[in-house]
XYZ file of C-alpha atoms in Angstrom:
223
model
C -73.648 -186.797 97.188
C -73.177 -183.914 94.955
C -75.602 -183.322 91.744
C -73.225 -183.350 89.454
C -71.773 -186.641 90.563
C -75.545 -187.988 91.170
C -75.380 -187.226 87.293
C -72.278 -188.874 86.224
C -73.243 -192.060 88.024
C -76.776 -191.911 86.395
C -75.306 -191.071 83.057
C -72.967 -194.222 83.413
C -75.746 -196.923 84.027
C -77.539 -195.795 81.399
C -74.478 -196.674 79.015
C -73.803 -199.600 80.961
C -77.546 -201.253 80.739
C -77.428 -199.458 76.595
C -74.228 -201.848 76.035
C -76.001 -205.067 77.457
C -79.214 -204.399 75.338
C -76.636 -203.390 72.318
C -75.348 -207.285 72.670
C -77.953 -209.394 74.659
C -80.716 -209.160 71.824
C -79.221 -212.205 69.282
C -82.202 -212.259 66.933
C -81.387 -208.389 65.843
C -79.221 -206.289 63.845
C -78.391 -202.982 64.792
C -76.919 -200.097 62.575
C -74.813 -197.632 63.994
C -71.648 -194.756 62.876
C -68.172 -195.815 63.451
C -65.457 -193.210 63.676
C -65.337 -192.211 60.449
C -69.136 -191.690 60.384
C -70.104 -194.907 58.132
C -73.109 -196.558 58.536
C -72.068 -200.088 59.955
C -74.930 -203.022 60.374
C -73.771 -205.531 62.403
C -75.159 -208.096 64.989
C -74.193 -206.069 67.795
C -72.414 -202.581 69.023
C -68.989 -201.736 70.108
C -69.103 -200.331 73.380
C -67.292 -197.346 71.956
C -70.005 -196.625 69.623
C -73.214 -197.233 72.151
C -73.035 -194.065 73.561
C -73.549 -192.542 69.913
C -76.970 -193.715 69.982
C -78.262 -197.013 67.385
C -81.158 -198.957 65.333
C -82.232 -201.950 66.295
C -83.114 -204.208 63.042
C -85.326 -207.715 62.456
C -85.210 -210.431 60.630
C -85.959 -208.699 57.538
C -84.080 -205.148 58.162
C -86.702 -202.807 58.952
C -86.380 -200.574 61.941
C -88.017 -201.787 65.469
C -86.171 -199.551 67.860
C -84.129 -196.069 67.490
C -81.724 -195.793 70.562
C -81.162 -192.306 70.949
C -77.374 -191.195 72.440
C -76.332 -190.935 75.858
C -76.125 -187.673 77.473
C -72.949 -186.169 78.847
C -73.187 -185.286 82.553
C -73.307 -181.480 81.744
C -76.297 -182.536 79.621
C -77.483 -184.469 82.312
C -78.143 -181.540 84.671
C -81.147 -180.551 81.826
C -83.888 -182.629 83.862
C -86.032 -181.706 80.041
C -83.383 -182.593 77.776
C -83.033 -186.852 77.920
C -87.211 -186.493 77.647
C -86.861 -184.857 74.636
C -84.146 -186.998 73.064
C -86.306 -189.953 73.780
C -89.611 -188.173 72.319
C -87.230 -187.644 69.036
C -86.068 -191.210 69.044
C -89.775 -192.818 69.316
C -90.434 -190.592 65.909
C -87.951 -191.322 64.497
C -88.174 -194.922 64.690
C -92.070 -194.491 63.856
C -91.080 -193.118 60.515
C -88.012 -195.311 59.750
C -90.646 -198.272 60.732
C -93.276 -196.946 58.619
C -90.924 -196.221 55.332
C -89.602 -200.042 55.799
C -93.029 -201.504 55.824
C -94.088 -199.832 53.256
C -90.815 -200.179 51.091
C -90.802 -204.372 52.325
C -94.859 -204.734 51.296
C -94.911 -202.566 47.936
C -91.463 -203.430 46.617
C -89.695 -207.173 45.551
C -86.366 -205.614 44.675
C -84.380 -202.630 43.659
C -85.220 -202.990 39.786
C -88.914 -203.171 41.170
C -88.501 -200.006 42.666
C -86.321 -198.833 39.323
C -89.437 -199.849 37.331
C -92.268 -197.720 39.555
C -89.501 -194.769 38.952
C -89.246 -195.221 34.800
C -93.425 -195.262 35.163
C -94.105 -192.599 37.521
C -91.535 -190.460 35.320
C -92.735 -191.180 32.237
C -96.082 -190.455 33.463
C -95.352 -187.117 34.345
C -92.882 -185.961 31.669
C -96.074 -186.431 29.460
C -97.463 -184.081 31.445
C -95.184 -181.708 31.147
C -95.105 -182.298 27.335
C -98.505 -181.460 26.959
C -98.437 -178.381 28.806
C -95.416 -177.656 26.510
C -97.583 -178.149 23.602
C -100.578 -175.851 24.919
C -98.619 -173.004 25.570
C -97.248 -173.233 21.892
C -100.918 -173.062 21.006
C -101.137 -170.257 23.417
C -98.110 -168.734 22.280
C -99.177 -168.843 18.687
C -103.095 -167.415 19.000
C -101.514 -164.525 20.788
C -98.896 -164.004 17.796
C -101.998 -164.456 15.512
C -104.070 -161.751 17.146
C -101.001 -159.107 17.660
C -100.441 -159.624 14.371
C -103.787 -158.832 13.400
C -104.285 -155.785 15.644
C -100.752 -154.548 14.327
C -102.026 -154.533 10.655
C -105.706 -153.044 11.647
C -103.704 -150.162 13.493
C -101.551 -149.931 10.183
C -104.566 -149.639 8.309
C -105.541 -146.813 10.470
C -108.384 -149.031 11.793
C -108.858 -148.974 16.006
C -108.168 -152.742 17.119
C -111.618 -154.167 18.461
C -112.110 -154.771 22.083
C -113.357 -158.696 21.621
C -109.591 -158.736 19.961
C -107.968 -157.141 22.940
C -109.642 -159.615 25.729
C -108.756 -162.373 23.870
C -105.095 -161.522 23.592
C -105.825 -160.368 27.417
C -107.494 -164.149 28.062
C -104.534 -165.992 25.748
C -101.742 -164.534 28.009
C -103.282 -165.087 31.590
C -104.259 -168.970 30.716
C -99.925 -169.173 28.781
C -98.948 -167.526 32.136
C -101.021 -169.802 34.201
C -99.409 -172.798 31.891
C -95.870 -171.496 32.581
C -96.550 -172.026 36.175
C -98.043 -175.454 35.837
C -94.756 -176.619 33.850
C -92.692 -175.126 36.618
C -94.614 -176.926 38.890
C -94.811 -180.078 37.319
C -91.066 -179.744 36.312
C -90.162 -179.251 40.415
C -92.525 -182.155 40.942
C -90.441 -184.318 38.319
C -87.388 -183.488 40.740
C -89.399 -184.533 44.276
C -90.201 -187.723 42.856
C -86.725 -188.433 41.353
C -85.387 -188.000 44.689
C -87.792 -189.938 46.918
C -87.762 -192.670 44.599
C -84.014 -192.617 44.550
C -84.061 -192.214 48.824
C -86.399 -195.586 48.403
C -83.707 -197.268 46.348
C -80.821 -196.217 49.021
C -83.359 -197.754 51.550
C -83.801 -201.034 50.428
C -80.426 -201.554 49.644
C -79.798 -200.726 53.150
C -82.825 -203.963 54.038
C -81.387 -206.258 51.372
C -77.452 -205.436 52.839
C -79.276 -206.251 56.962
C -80.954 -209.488 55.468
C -77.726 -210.515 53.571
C -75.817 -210.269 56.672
C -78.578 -212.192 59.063
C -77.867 -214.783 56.584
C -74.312 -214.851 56.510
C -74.505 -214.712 60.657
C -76.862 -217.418 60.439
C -74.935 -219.348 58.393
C -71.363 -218.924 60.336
C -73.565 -220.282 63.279
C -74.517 -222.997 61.658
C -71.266 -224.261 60.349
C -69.945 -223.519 64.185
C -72.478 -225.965 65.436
C-alpha cells in the first residue's frame, strides 16, 4: 500500500472514531463553528463540523476536553505535525479549564462580575486622579521657581544653583508622573478588557447550562 493512501485511510478513522466520541458522550456539551463561523453549543456535533476540531463541556459549561481538527492527508505525510496539534489542544484546554474554574468559583453572575469591574475601575481611576493632581503640584512649583529665576535674572541677579536643582528635581519626578499616568491609564484599558473577556465567558457557561437544562428537560417530558 502506498503512503499516501496509508495516510488517507489513517486520516479517515481518526474522523470516524472523532464523530462517535462527538455523539456517544450524553452527559456533555460540546461547542463547535458552523459554516458561517458561529459558535454553536449543542449536545453533540454534525459530522460535517467534527473534522473542524471541538470543546467538550460539563454539567456546568466549563471546558474538559479541546478536540483539535483533523488533518488532511497532505498534512498527514508531516509525521511532527498531528503531535503538535495535539500539544496545542492539551493547552488550550488547560487554559480554557483554568479561566472556567476560576470564572465558576469567584463569580455568581454577570452583574457579579459587572460589580468587581465598577470596583476595580474605580479603584484605579483614583489612581490616576491623584497622579493628575501631583503633577499639577509639580507643574506649579516649577512655574513658581521659573518665575522666580526669570525676575532674579531681570534684576540682573545670577539665579542660585539650589534654585536650578530644584527646578532640575521638579521636572524629572512630573516626567516620571507623566509616565505613571500613562501607565496606569494603559492599565485602566487591560483591565476593561479582561473583565469584559470574563463577562463574554460566562455568558458563554450560563448559555451551556441553560441548554443542559432545556435538554434535560425535553428528556424528561419524552419519558
Amino acid at each position: 500500500m502506498k503512503r499516501p493512501v496509508l495516510m488517507q485511510l489513517v486520516g479517515a478513522a481518526l474522523f470516524t472514531c472523532l464523530v462517535a466520541q462527538a455523539t456517544a458522550q450524553g452527559g456533555n456539551l460540546y461547542r463547535y463553528r458552523n459554516d458561517q463561523d458561529v459558535v454553536v453549543v449543542d449536545d453533540s456535533v454534525p459530522p460535517e463540523f467534527v473534522a473542524r476540531g471541538y470543546e467538550v463541556l460539563n454539567e456546568r459549561g466549563a471546558v474538559i476536553r479541546v478536540v483539535p481538527r483533523v488533518l488532511t492527508p497532505e498534512e498527514l505525510a508531516d509525521a511532527t505535525l498531528q503531535t503538535r496539534l495535539e500539544e496545542a489542544a492539551a493547552r488550550e484546554e488547560q487554559r480554557l479549564r483554568k479561566w472556567d474554574q476560576t470564572l465558576l468559583l469567584r463569580y455568581s453572575s454577570i452583574e457579579d462580575i459587572e460589580a468587581h469591574r465598577d470596583r476595580a475601575l474605580a479603584d484605579l481611576r483614583l489612581r490616576v486622579g491623584i497622579l493628575k493632581s501631583n503633577r499639577r503640584n509639580f507643574k506649579q512649583q516649577i512655574e513658581n521657581y521659573q518665575s522666580q529665576a526669570a525676575d532674579l535674572e531681570r534684576r540682573g541677579y545670577e539665579v542660585d544653583e539650589a534654585r536650578l536643582k530644584a527646578i532640575a528635581s521638579l521636572q524629572k519626578e512630573l516626567a516620571a508622573t507623566d509616565r505613571q499616568i500613562a501607565d496606569r491609564n494603559v492599565e485602566v484599558e487591560e483591565v476593561r478588557a479582561s473583565f469584559e473577556a470574563d463577562i463574554e465567558r460566562f455568558k458563554m457557561l450560563e448559555e451551556a447550562v441553560r441548554l443542559r437544562r432545556e435538554l434535560s428537560s425535553r428528556a424528561a417530558q419524552a419519558d
